[in-house]
Each structure stands twice: as structure tokens, then as C-alpha cells.
XYZ file of C-alpha atoms in Angstrom:
340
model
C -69.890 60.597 -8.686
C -66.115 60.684 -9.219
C -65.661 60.678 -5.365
C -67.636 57.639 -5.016
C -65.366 56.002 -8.300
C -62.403 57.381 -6.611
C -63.300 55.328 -3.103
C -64.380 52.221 -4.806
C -60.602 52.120 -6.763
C -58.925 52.688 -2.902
C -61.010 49.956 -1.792
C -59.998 47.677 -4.688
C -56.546 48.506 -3.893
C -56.275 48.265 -0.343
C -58.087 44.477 -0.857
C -55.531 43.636 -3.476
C -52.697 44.479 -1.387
C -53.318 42.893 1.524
C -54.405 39.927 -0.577
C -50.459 39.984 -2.191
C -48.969 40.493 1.221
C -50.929 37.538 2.992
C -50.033 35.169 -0.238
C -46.374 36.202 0.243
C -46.521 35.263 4.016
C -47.909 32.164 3.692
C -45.106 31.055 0.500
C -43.223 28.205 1.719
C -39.000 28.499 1.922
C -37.342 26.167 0.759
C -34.389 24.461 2.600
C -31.960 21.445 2.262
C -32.431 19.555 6.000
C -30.385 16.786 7.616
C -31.712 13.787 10.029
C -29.787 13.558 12.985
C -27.942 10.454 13.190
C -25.739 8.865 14.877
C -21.597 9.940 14.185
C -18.670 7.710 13.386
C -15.657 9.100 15.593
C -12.182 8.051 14.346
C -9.832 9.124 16.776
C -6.972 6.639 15.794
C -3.911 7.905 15.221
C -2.005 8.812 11.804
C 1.304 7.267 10.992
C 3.073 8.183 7.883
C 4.641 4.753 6.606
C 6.879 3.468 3.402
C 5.645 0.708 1.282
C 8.286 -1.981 1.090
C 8.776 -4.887 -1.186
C 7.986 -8.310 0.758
C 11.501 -9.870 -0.260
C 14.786 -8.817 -2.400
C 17.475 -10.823 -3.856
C 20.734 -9.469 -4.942
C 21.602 -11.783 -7.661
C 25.236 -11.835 -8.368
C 28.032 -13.713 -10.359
C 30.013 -16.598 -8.675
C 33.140 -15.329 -10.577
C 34.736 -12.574 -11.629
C 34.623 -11.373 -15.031
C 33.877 -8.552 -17.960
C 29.600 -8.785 -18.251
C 28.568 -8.923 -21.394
C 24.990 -8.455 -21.539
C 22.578 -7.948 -19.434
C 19.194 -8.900 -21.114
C 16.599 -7.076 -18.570
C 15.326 -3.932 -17.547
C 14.181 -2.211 -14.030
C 10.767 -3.161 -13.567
C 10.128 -6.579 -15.823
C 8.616 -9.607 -14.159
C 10.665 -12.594 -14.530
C 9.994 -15.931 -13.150
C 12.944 -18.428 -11.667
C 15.349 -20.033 -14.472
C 14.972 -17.253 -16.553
C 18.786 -15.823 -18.218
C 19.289 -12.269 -16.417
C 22.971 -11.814 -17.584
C 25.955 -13.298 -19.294
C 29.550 -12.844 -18.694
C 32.229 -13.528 -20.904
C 32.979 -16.864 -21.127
C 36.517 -17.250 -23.234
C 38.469 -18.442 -20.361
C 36.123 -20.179 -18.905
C 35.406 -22.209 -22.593
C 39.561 -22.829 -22.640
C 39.403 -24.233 -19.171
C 36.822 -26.475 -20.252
C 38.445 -27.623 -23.422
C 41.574 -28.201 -21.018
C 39.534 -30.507 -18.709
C 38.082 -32.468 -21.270
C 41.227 -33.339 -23.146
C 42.748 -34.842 -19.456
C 39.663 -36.934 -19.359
C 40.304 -38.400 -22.346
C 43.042 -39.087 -21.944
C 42.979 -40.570 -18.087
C 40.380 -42.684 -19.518
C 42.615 -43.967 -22.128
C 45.393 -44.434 -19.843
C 42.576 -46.676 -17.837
C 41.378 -48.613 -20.471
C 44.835 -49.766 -21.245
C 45.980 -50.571 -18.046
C 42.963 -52.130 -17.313
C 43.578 -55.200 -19.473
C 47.455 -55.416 -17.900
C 45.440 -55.006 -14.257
C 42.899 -57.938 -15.179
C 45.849 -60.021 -16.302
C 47.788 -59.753 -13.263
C 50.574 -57.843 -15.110
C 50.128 -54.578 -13.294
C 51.386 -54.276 -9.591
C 48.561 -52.525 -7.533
C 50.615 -49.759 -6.569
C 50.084 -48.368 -10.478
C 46.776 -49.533 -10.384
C 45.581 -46.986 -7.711
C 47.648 -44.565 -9.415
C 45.904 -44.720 -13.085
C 42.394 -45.028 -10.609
C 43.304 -41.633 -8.649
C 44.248 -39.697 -12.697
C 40.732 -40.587 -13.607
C 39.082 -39.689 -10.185
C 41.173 -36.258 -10.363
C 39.888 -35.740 -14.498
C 36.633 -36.114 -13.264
C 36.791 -33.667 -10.908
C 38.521 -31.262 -12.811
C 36.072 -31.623 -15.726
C 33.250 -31.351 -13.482
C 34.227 -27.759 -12.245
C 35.466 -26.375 -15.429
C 31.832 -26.933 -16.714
C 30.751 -25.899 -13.584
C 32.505 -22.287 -14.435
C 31.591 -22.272 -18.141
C 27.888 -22.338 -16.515
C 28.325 -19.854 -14.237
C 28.799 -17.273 -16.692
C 25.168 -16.986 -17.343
C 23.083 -15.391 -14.608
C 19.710 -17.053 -14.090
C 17.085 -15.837 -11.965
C 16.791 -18.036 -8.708
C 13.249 -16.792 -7.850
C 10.046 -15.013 -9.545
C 9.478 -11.262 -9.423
C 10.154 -8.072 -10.365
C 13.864 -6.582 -11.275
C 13.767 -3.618 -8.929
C 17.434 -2.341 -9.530
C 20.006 -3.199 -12.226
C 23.453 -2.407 -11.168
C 25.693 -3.403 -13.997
C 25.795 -2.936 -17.380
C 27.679 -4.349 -20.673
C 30.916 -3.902 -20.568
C 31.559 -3.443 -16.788
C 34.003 -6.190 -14.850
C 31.632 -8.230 -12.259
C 33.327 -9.162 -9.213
C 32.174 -11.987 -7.124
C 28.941 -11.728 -4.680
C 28.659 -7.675 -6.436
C 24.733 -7.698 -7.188
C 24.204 -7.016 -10.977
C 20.303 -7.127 -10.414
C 17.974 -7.020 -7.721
C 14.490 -9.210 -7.339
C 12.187 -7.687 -5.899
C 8.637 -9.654 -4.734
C 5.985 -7.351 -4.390
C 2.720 -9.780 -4.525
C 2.724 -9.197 -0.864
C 4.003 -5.643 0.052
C 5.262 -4.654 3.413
C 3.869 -0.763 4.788
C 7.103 -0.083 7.442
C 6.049 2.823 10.433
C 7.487 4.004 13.299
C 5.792 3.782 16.657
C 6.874 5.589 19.292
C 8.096 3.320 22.552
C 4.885 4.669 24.647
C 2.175 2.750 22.116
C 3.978 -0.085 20.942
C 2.840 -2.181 23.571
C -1.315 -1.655 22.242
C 0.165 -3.137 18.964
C -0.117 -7.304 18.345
C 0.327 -9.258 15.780
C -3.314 -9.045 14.400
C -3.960 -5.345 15.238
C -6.603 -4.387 12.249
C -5.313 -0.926 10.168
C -6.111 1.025 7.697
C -3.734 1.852 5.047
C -4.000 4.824 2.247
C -1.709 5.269 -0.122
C -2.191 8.896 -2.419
C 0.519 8.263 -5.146
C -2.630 5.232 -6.323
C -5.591 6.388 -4.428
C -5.755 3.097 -3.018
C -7.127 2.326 0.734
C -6.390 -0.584 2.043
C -7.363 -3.449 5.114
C -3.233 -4.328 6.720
C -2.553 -7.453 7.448
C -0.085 -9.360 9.802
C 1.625 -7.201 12.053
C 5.802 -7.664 12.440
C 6.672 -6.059 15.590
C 10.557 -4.887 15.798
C 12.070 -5.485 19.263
C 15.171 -2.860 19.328
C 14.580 0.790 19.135
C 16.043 3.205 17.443
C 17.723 4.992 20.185
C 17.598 8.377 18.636
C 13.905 8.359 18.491
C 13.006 5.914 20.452
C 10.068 4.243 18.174
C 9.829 0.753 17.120
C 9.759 -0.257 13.303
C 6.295 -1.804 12.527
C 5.620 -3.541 9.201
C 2.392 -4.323 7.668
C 1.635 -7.231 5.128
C -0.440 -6.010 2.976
C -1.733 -7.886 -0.596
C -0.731 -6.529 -3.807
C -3.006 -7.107 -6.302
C -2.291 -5.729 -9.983
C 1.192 -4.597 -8.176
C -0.274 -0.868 -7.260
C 1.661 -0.666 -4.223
C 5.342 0.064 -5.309
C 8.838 0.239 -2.557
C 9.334 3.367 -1.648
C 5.375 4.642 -1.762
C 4.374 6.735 1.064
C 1.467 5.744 3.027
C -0.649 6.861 5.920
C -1.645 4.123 8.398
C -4.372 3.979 11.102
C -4.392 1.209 14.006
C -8.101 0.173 15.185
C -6.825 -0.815 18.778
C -9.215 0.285 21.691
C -11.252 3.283 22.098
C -9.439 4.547 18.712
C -13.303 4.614 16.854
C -16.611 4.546 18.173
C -20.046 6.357 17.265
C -21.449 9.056 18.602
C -25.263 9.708 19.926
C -26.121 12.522 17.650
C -24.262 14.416 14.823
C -25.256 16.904 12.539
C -23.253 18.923 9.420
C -21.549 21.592 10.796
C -23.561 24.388 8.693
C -26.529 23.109 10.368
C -25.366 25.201 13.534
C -25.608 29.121 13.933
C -24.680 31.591 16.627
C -27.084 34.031 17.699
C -26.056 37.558 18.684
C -25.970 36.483 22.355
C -23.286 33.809 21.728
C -25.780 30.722 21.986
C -25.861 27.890 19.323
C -28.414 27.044 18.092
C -30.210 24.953 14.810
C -33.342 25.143 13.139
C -35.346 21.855 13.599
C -38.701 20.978 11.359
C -41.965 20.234 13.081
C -43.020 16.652 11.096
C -46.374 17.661 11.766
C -46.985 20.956 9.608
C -43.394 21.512 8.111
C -42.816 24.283 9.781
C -39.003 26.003 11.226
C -38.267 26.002 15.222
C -35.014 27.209 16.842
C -33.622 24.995 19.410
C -30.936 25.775 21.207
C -27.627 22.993 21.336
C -24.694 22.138 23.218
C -22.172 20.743 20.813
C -19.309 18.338 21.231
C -16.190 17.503 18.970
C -15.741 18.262 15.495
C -15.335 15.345 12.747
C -14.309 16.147 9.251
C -17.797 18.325 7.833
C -19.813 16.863 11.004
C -20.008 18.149 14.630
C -21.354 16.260 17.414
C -24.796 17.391 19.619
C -24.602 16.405 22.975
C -27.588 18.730 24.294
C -30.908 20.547 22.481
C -32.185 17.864 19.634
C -33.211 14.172 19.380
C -32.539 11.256 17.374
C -34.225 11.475 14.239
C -35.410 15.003 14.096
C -35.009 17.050 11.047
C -33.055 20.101 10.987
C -32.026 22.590 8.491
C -28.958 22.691 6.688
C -29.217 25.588 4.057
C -31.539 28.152 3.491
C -31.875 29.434 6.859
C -31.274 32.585 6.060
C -34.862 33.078 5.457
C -36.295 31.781 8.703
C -38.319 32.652 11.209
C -40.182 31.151 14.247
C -42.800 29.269 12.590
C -42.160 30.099 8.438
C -43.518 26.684 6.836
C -40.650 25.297 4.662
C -40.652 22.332 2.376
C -37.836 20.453 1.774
């Protein structure tokens, strides 16, 4: 009796077991896949460029003289007429003052002789004479107010004050920039390019332009070709107009430019990521593709071609638009059903 309970419970057992293993077998792994698709190839090349304002103006004194305020800072918009700086304007105010008195009095001088003159009293001769004193009042008065105004600094255009030179108390001298303008609504991106591909360059080359210090990317504009070399390098200054909105782009920026010119980008037939692709202990590649028809894992050998960022290109082994695994195939085998 306790033989036969003894066989039953091995028979029980034995059922049970292979029961487990065959519901283990038949488990589905799961993996991440990829379609294969076709590849975007950039093979431009990188230049490393500066961002430059579009325009400066060195705004300057006419006249020499102690400054005695400058009333704007590195960085502040202003527009055209605004006051930038003053200088001070003592001697200028005395000149002035001088001027006007000699016009009064040349004009007083004419108003008197004037009635002799009308009268036939006055020989012409003295006539002329009173007629050049007023002429030379005039012009004497005109400059001295001309000076007096030239002690205030006014901006001649709109933009942004990119450097201030001077500073209160400091003696301008005439033409010596006390501010610079800077308009940066349009920026310029300035690389060099060597002598051997400036001539694939024209005016409406397309580029891409990245600049880290904003995380801003970028479509360049017109292209500004230099003609003379620098003849230590031998490359070509290029600038790039690029637009400026919310003034991001600042002189001085670094930036890394790509030319689209021909044969720099183009799309490969196939691609896949490249942690799709495993070597086998014989050296071959090879991926794991899914069957559509009963999800389950094949290995397929592949010839592979360059190497794009986190994608590799597939010239040989799989087709467009078959599935192949990614992660998890670890686990694999010829034929293990995965889902996905």
C-alpha cells in the first residue's frame, strides 16, 4: 500500500514539473525593438565662429574738454537723439556770451548807419564795411553756439552701448570715443574658411548656427565673403547675418557653424541604434530581427556602414521596415517569442 502511495506522489511530481518547466519555456521576453528606417547623414563640416555685432559707432566729442557726466551704462538701449554725455561747458558759455554782445552791437552799428546810407550821407565804401561787421557777427555767433552745443553728446543712431570709455572727470580729446553703439538686431557669426573650400561658399549658402553660451540653434542668413586672406593661415573671413530676436546673440559669443553645400547631408537606406548590433564569438555582426507573424526572435547577420551620433548605418542583412531588437537580448534565443 505505501509503495503504491509512494509511486502515485512521484508521478504527481514528475507531471508537475514538467508542467512548470514547459510554462517557463513558453513565457514571453520582453524587449524594447527599433523599425529600421531610413538615416539622416550630416557630414558637413564644423566651424567654430564669433558672434559679432551688425554695426558699431564710436561716438566722440567734436572738442576737447574735461567730461562731466556721462549718463549711461554698458549694455542700455538707447535710441538716436538721446543725451549720452556732457562736457563742461564754461568756456564754451563765455564764448557765446562774447559772440552775442558783437551782434548786438554790429546790428546797432547797422541800424544807425542805415538811415545815413538811405539818405545818401554815407559813402559806399563804409557801407560795405558796417555790411561785412554784421556778416562776420553772424558768423561768429553762429559757431560759438555751435560749440556751446557740442558739449552734450547725443546718440546719432539706436542701439545698444557696448563699451563706455570715459568717465566723469576725465579730459575728452577730439574724435577719442567716449561710448560705443553697438546694433545687434541683426548679428553677424564671423568664421574662417580655409582657401581650399571657400570657393563652395556663395552668397546664399544655407547654415546652421549653434550657439552654447544660449542654447540657441539657428537658420544663417546672407553670406559676406572676404576676398584677402590671411596669409598666415590662409582662410578667408566669412560672416553670417543672422536675426536677433530678444538680443540672445551677444559680440563676442562663440558659435559652431555648419554649411549645407553639396553632398554635406543626405539619408541613408537603412539605420538602426547602435545597441541593436552584437558580435558573435566568431567576429560576425549580427541583430536580432522579430518575425511580424508570431513575435518571435531571429538572428540575422549585417554588414554595417558609418556611424552617426547613437545610430549606425546597415548596408547588408535586414530590410526596410523590419523590427529588430534593441534591449533585452540578452535573453534570446533562435525562436524565444518576445513581446514588445
Amino acid at each position: 500500500m505505501k509503495k503504491g502511495i509512494i509511486g502515485l506522489l512521484a508521478i504527481v511530481l514528475v507531471c508537475s514539473c514538467g508542467k512548470s518547466k514547459n510554462q517557463v519555456t513558453k513565457k514571453p521576453v520582453r524587449v524594447k525593438t527599433h523599425v529600421v528606417s531610413p538615416a539622416f547623414v550630416n557630414n558637413a563640416q564644423t566651424y567654430v565662429g564669433i558672434v559679432e555685432e551688425s554695426e558699431g559707432t564710436a561716438v566722440s566729442f567734436t572738442g576737447m574738454g574735461v567730461v562731466r557726466r556721462v549718463l549711461v551704462k554698458e549694455g542700455q538701449q538707447v535710441v538716436r537723439g538721446q543725451l549720452l554725455a556732457e562736457m563742461d561747458d564754461t568756456q564754451a558759455r563765455n564764448v557765446l556770451n562774447g559772440a552775442e554782445a558783437q551782434m548786438k552791437q554790429a546790428n546797432d552799428a547797422y541800424e544807425r548807419y542805415k538811415m545815413l546810407h538811405d539818405a545818401g550821407s554815407l559813402p559806399d565804401v563804409k557801407w560795405v564795411e558796417i555790411e561785412s561787421k554784421v556778416a562776420q557777427a553772424k558768423s561768429q555767433l553762429e559757431v560759438a553756439r555751435k560749440n556751446l552745443a557740442d558739449c552734450r553728446l547725443t546718440a546719432p543712431v539706436s542701439g545698444v552701448i557696448g563699451h563706455r570709455v570715459m568717465s566723469a572727470g576725465e579730459t575728452a580729446m577730439p574724435s577719442q570715443a567716449v561710448v560705443t553703439i553697438l546694433n545687434i538686431n541683426t548679428v553677424k557669426v564671423k568664421v574662417a574658411i580655409p582657401e581650399t573650400e571657400i570657393s563652395a561658399l556663395t552668397a546664399t549658402t544655407p547654415s546652421n548656427i549653434s550657439v552654447e553660451a544660449v542654447a540657441t540653434q539657428l537658420k544663417g542668413g546672407h553670406i559676406e565673403k572676404g576676398v584677402q586672406a590671411d596669409a598666415l593661415t590662409h582662410t578667408y573671413d566669412v560672416r553670417i547675418s543672422v536675426k536677433n530676436a530678444g538680443h540672445k546673440l551677444l559680440p563676442g559669443m562663440v558659435a559652431n557653424v555648419n554649411f549645407i553645400t553639396e553632398g554635406s547631408q543626405a539619408f541613408t537606406s537603412k539605420s538602426l541604434p547602435v545597441t541593436a548590433v552584437q558580435k558573435s564569438a566568431d567576429g560576425k555582426l549580427f541583430v536580432w530581427t522579430i518575425s511580424e507573424k508570431d513575435s518571435t526572435a531571429h538572428r540575422a547577420n549585417v554588414t554595417i556602414g558609418a556611424t552617426m551620433g547613437n545610430y549606425i548605418a546597415i548596408s547588408e542583412g535586414i530590410n526596410m521596415g523590419q523590427r529588430i531588437v534593441t534591449e533585452g537580448y540578452q535573453k534570446l534565443s533562435e525562436g524565444t517569442k518576445v513581446i514588445f
